[in-house]
Coordinates of C-alpha atoms in Angstrom, one line a residue:
M99 CA -0.1 -0.1 -0.1
K100 CA 2.8 2.5 1.0
K101 CA 4.5 1.6 -2.4
L102 CA 1.3 2.5 -4.2
I103 CA 1.0 5.7 -2.5
S104 CA 4.5 6.6 -3.2
T105 CA 4.2 5.9 -6.8
L106 CA 1.0 7.8 -6.9
A107 CA 2.7 10.8 -5.1
I108 CA 5.6 10.7 -7.6
A109 CA 3.3 10.5 -10.6
A110 CA 1.2 13.4 -9.2
G111 CA 4.6 15.5 -8.7
M112 CA 5.5 14.6 -12.2
M113 CA 2.2 15.8 -13.5
A114 CA 2.2 19.0 -11.5
A115 CA 5.7 19.7 -12.8
A116 CA 4.7 19.2 -16.3
G117 CA 1.6 21.4 -15.7
M118 CA 3.9 24.2 -14.4
A119 CA 6.2 23.9 -17.4
A120 CA 3.3 24.1 -19.8
H121 CA 2.4 27.4 -18.2
A122 CA 6.0 28.8 -17.8
A123 CA 6.5 32.2 -19.2
E124 CA 7.8 32.5 -22.7
V125 CA 11.2 34.3 -22.7
L126 CA 11.6 37.4 -24.9
K127 CA 15.2 38.7 -25.5
F128 CA 16.0 42.2 -25.1
S129 CA 19.3 43.5 -26.3
H130 CA 21.0 46.8 -25.8
T131 CA 24.4 48.4 -25.7
D132 CA 24.4 50.4 -22.4
N133 CA 26.2 49.2 -19.3
P134 CA 24.2 47.5 -16.5
G135 CA 24.4 50.7 -14.5
G136 CA 23.0 53.0 -17.2
S137 CA 19.5 54.5 -17.9
R138 CA 18.7 52.1 -20.6
Q139 CA 19.2 49.1 -18.3
A140 CA 17.2 50.8 -15.7
A141 CA 14.3 51.5 -18.1
A142 CA 14.6 48.1 -19.6
E143 CA 14.0 46.7 -16.1
V144 CA 11.0 48.7 -15.6
F145 CA 9.6 47.5 -19.1
A146 CA 10.4 43.8 -18.1
E147 CA 8.5 44.0 -14.9
K148 CA 5.4 45.7 -16.6
V149 CA 5.4 43.3 -19.4
A150 CA 5.2 40.5 -16.7
E151 CA 2.7 42.2 -15.0
Y152 CA 0.3 43.2 -17.8
T153 CA 0.6 39.8 -19.5
E154 CA -0.1 38.1 -16.2
G155 CA 3.3 36.3 -16.3
R156 CA 2.7 34.8 -19.9
Y157 CA 6.0 36.6 -21.0
E158 CA 9.4 37.2 -19.4
V159 CA 11.7 39.9 -20.9
R160 CA 15.2 38.8 -20.4
I161 CA 17.7 41.6 -20.6
F162 CA 21.1 41.4 -22.3
P163 CA 23.1 44.7 -21.7
A164 CA 26.5 46.0 -22.8
G165 CA 26.3 44.5 -26.3
Q166 CA 26.3 40.9 -25.0
L167 CA 24.2 39.6 -27.9
A168 CA 25.0 42.3 -30.6
N169 CA 26.1 45.9 -31.2
D170 CA 23.4 48.3 -32.4
P171 CA 23.4 47.7 -36.0
K172 CA 23.6 43.9 -35.5
A173 CA 20.8 43.9 -32.8
I174 CA 18.6 45.8 -35.5
E175 CA 19.4 43.0 -38.0
Q176 CA 18.5 40.4 -35.4
L177 CA 15.2 42.0 -34.9
Q178 CA 14.4 41.6 -38.6
L179 CA 15.5 37.9 -38.4
G180 CA 13.5 37.3 -35.2
G181 CA 16.7 36.4 -33.4
I182 CA 15.9 38.9 -30.6
D183 CA 12.5 40.5 -29.7
F184 CA 13.3 44.0 -28.6
T185 CA 16.1 46.5 -28.7
V186 CA 16.5 50.2 -28.0
S187 CA 18.9 52.5 -30.1
A188 CA 19.4 56.0 -31.3
T189 CA 17.0 56.9 -34.2
G190 CA 19.8 57.1 -36.7
S191 CA 20.7 53.5 -36.0
Y192 CA 17.5 52.6 -37.7
A193 CA 18.2 54.6 -40.8
T194 CA 20.1 51.9 -42.5
H195 CA 16.9 50.3 -43.1
L196 CA 14.8 53.6 -43.6
P197 CA 17.3 56.2 -44.8
S198 CA 14.9 59.1 -44.2
L199 CA 15.3 58.6 -40.5
N200 CA 18.8 60.2 -40.8
L201 CA 16.9 63.6 -40.9
T202 CA 16.0 63.2 -37.1
A203 CA 19.8 63.8 -36.7
M204 CA 20.0 67.2 -38.3
P205 CA 21.8 69.6 -36.0
F206 CA 19.9 71.8 -33.7
L207 CA 16.4 70.9 -34.4
V208 CA 15.2 71.4 -30.9
D209 CA 16.5 73.1 -27.8
T210 CA 14.8 71.3 -24.8
Y211 CA 13.7 67.9 -23.7
E212 CA 10.1 69.0 -23.9
Q213 CA 10.4 70.1 -27.4
G214 CA 12.2 66.7 -28.4
W215 CA 9.4 64.7 -26.7
E216 CA 6.7 66.7 -28.5
L217 CA 8.6 66.2 -31.8
Y218 CA 8.9 62.4 -31.2
D219 CA 5.3 61.9 -30.1
N220 CA 3.5 64.3 -32.5
S221 CA 5.4 65.1 -35.5
K222 CA 3.2 64.0 -38.4
W223 CA 6.2 63.5 -40.5
L224 CA 8.0 61.3 -38.1
Q225 CA 5.1 59.3 -37.1
G226 CA 4.6 58.7 -40.8
E227 CA 8.1 57.4 -41.1
F228 CA 7.7 55.2 -38.1
D229 CA 4.6 53.6 -39.7
K230 CA 7.0 52.3 -42.6
L231 CA 9.0 50.3 -40.2
P232 CA 6.9 47.1 -39.9
E233 CA 7.6 46.4 -43.5
K234 CA 11.2 46.4 -42.7
G235 CA 10.9 43.8 -39.9
F236 CA 10.3 45.8 -36.8
R237 CA 8.1 48.6 -35.4
V238 CA 8.5 51.4 -32.7
L239 CA 6.8 50.9 -29.5
S240 CA 7.7 54.1 -27.7
T241 CA 10.7 56.4 -27.4
W242 CA 13.1 56.4 -24.5
E243 CA 15.5 59.2 -23.6
A244 CA 19.3 59.5 -24.0
G245 CA 19.4 63.3 -24.2
F246 CA 21.5 65.8 -26.4
R247 CA 24.6 64.9 -28.0
S248 CA 27.9 66.6 -27.0
F249 CA 31.5 66.0 -27.2
T250 CA 34.3 64.1 -25.4
T251 CA 37.8 64.8 -26.7
K252 CA 41.2 64.3 -25.6
N253 CA 42.0 68.0 -26.1
P254 CA 39.9 71.2 -25.3
L255 CA 37.2 72.0 -28.0
A256 CA 36.4 75.7 -27.7
S257 CA 35.5 76.2 -31.2
P258 CA 35.2 74.5 -34.6
E259 CA 38.8 75.6 -35.3
D260 CA 40.0 73.0 -32.6
A261 CA 38.4 70.3 -34.6
V262 CA 40.5 70.6 -37.6
G263 CA 42.9 67.5 -37.9
Q264 CA 41.1 65.7 -35.2
K265 CA 39.6 62.3 -35.6
M266 CA 36.0 61.9 -34.4
R267 CA 34.3 58.6 -34.0
V268 CA 30.7 58.5 -35.6
Y269 CA 28.1 55.8 -35.8
P270 CA 26.9 55.0 -39.3
N271 CA 24.7 58.0 -39.8
D272 CA 25.0 60.2 -42.7
M273 CA 23.7 63.4 -40.9
I274 CA 26.1 62.9 -37.8
R275 CA 29.0 62.3 -40.2
W276 CA 28.2 65.5 -42.4
S277 CA 27.8 67.6 -39.2
M278 CA 31.1 66.4 -37.8
E279 CA 32.8 67.1 -41.0
A280 CA 31.2 70.5 -41.4
I281 CA 32.6 71.4 -37.9
G282 CA 36.0 70.3 -39.2
F283 CA 36.6 66.7 -37.8
Q284 CA 37.9 63.8 -39.8
T285 CA 35.3 61.0 -39.2
V286 CA 35.7 57.4 -38.4
V287 CA 32.8 54.9 -38.3
M288 CA 32.9 52.3 -35.6
P289 CA 30.5 50.4 -33.2
I290 CA 30.0 52.0 -29.8
T291 CA 31.4 48.9 -28.2
D292 CA 34.8 49.7 -29.8
V293 CA 35.0 53.3 -28.8
Y294 CA 36.6 53.4 -25.4
L295 CA 39.7 51.2 -26.6
S296 CA 40.0 53.2 -29.9
I297 CA 40.2 56.5 -27.9
Q298 CA 42.6 54.9 -25.5
Q299 CA 45.0 53.5 -28.4
G300 CA 44.7 57.0 -30.4
T301 CA 42.7 55.6 -33.2
V302 CA 40.3 58.4 -32.7
N303 CA 40.6 61.6 -30.6
G304 CA 37.1 61.6 -29.2
Q305 CA 33.5 60.8 -29.7
E306 CA 30.0 62.5 -29.4
N307 CA 27.1 61.2 -27.4
P308 CA 24.5 62.3 -24.9
V309 CA 25.7 62.9 -21.3
D310 CA 23.9 59.7 -20.1
T311 CA 25.9 57.7 -22.5
I312 CA 29.3 59.3 -21.9
K313 CA 28.8 58.7 -18.1
S314 CA 27.5 55.0 -18.5
L315 CA 30.3 54.0 -20.9
R316 CA 33.0 56.1 -19.1
F317 CA 34.3 57.9 -22.2
Y318 CA 35.3 60.7 -20.0
E319 CA 38.1 58.5 -18.7
V320 CA 40.0 58.5 -22.0
A321 CA 38.6 61.7 -23.5
P322 CA 38.2 64.0 -20.3
N323 CA 37.2 67.2 -22.2
I324 CA 33.4 67.3 -22.1
T325 CA 32.1 70.0 -24.4
L326 CA 28.3 70.6 -24.1
T327 CA 27.4 71.7 -27.6
R328 CA 24.0 69.7 -27.6
H329 CA 24.2 69.6 -31.3
V330 CA 21.8 66.8 -31.8
Y331 CA 18.7 65.6 -29.8
S332 CA 19.1 61.8 -29.6
P333 CA 16.4 59.8 -28.2
L334 CA 16.1 56.1 -28.3
P335 CA 13.1 54.3 -30.0
L336 CA 12.3 51.0 -28.3
T337 CA 11.6 48.5 -31.2
V338 CA 10.1 45.1 -31.3
S339 CA 10.7 42.5 -34.0
E340 CA 7.6 42.4 -36.2
A341 CA 7.7 38.6 -36.3
T342 CA 7.4 38.7 -32.4
W343 CA 4.8 41.2 -32.7
Q344 CA 2.4 39.3 -34.9
K345 CA 2.7 36.4 -32.4
F346 CA 1.0 38.4 -29.7
S347 CA -2.8 38.3 -29.0
D348 CA -4.4 41.6 -29.2
A349 CA -4.6 41.7 -25.4
D350 CA -0.8 41.1 -25.2
K351 CA -0.1 43.6 -27.9
E352 CA -2.0 46.1 -25.8
A353 CA 0.0 45.1 -22.5
V354 CA 3.3 45.5 -24.2
R355 CA 2.4 49.1 -25.7
K356 CA 1.3 50.0 -22.1
A357 CA 4.5 48.7 -20.7
A358 CA 6.7 50.5 -23.3
A359 CA 4.8 53.9 -22.7
E360 CA 5.5 53.6 -19.0
A361 CA 8.9 52.8 -19.5
S362 CA 9.3 55.8 -21.7
V363 CA 8.0 58.1 -19.1
F364 CA 10.5 56.7 -16.5
S365 CA 13.5 56.9 -18.9
R366 CA 12.6 60.4 -20.0
H367 CA 12.4 61.7 -16.6
L368 CA 15.4 59.7 -15.3
V369 CA 17.8 61.1 -17.9
K370 CA 16.6 64.7 -17.9
N371 CA 16.8 64.7 -14.1
S372 CA 20.2 63.1 -13.9
V373 CA 22.5 65.1 -16.3
E374 CA 23.6 67.8 -13.7
Q375 CA 24.7 65.1 -11.1
Q376 CA 26.4 63.0 -13.8
L377 CA 28.4 66.0 -14.9
E378 CA 29.3 66.8 -11.4
E379 CA 30.3 63.1 -10.8
M380 CA 32.5 63.3 -13.9
K381 CA 34.2 66.2 -12.9
A382 CA 35.0 64.6 -9.5
E383 CA 36.8 62.0 -11.4
G384 CA 38.9 64.5 -13.5
A385 CA 36.8 65.5 -16.4
V386 CA 36.7 69.0 -17.6
V387 CA 33.2 70.3 -18.5
A388 CA 32.8 73.4 -20.7
V389 CA 29.8 75.3 -22.4
P390 CA 31.3 76.8 -25.5
E391 CA 29.9 79.8 -27.6
I392 CA 27.4 77.9 -29.7
L393 CA 26.8 80.2 -32.5
P394 CA 30.2 79.2 -34.4
F395 CA 29.1 75.5 -34.3
R396 CA 25.6 76.4 -35.5
N397 CA 27.1 78.4 -38.3
A398 CA 29.6 75.6 -39.1
V399 CA 26.8 73.0 -39.6
F400 CA 24.6 75.3 -41.5
P401 CA 25.4 73.7 -44.9
V402 CA 24.2 70.3 -43.7
Y403 CA 20.6 71.4 -44.2
E404 CA 21.1 72.1 -47.9
K405 CA 23.2 68.9 -48.2
A406 CA 20.3 67.0 -46.7
R407 CA 17.7 68.6 -49.2
G408 CA 19.9 67.5 -52.0
V409 CA 20.0 63.8 -50.8
Y410 CA 16.6 63.3 -49.2
G411 CA 14.4 66.0 -51.2
E412 CA 13.1 69.3 -50.4
E413 CA 9.8 68.1 -49.3
Q414 CA 11.0 65.7 -46.6
V415 CA 13.5 68.0 -45.2
N416 CA 11.3 71.0 -45.1
Q417 CA 8.5 68.8 -43.3
I418 CA 10.7 67.9 -40.4
L419 CA 12.3 71.4 -40.2
Q420 CA 8.7 72.9 -40.1
D421 CA 7.5 70.4 -37.4
A422 CA 10.4 71.3 -35.3
A423 CA 10.1 75.1 -35.8
D424 CA 6.3 74.8 -34.8
I425 CA 7.2 72.9 -31.8
R426 CA 10.1 75.5 -30.7
E427 CA 7.5 78.3 -31.1
A428 CA 4.8 76.4 -29.1
L429 CA 7.3 75.4 -26.3
P430 CA 9.9 78.1 -26.1
A431 CA 13.0 77.3 -24.1
M432 CA 12.8 79.2 -20.8

């Protein structure tokens, strides 16, 4: 009798385990290139938590930071192939697959975070471009924050004259490259995961990124001159593989959208409210922070707008410039 009870107990346990396995959460892979202590990781953790909550545990978002699975361009390719489910990267990183998105990296489009949020949430032109992405294999769920791009260089950068003869790392984005060359730099394209060592070894003299990225990836250690030009607003669209998206039920799609929106609010306020503290922390570690006269930099990059018209067409360039102008007028910088 005891043997029978034991056998039944074992069988019941096996059935229970099988039942739990059948209801285990489906794992979704989230790749990004920020370090574990950075704002992208913090927002990704919020997103993962909310996805689990709003799908009632049907999905587990597993996060792979610091380029563990891929650098930014490769992660986007993996989205298209269904190898990963989510990534978050600068808008210009997606321009390889939809070149018009390069236009979001035109210099000095907006002056404040609030203007940038309005541009990404409500620009008719930009929303229309985002609507084209599902046919490329991925779609935008929400926009997270990185901030305004500025420079870290080995030598001081008080004006465009100081850029002449210096090598600046850029990511594969025409608009960024044109702007850097207009300022006077020689440009070198490389993945962000290679930048620290390349500056350290002298392959390049500096790089440009938002303060949050400069702090997270510690670029100030090898290029200690931080020059706050704020030349490009550079947020981070969160994207999902279209193959993954089409597997979701309507309810789960709504749950993922809701999680993405809440993570966006978290990301935007975290980055905006962290900049001054991050600058102070980097100064305490030896960085030199400077705010240059901006007009010479604005004047230097002015030809970029006309170059963009020649490549992308008058209509597209004028549409985004008009959207940005309307937003700057409606939400003036204080």
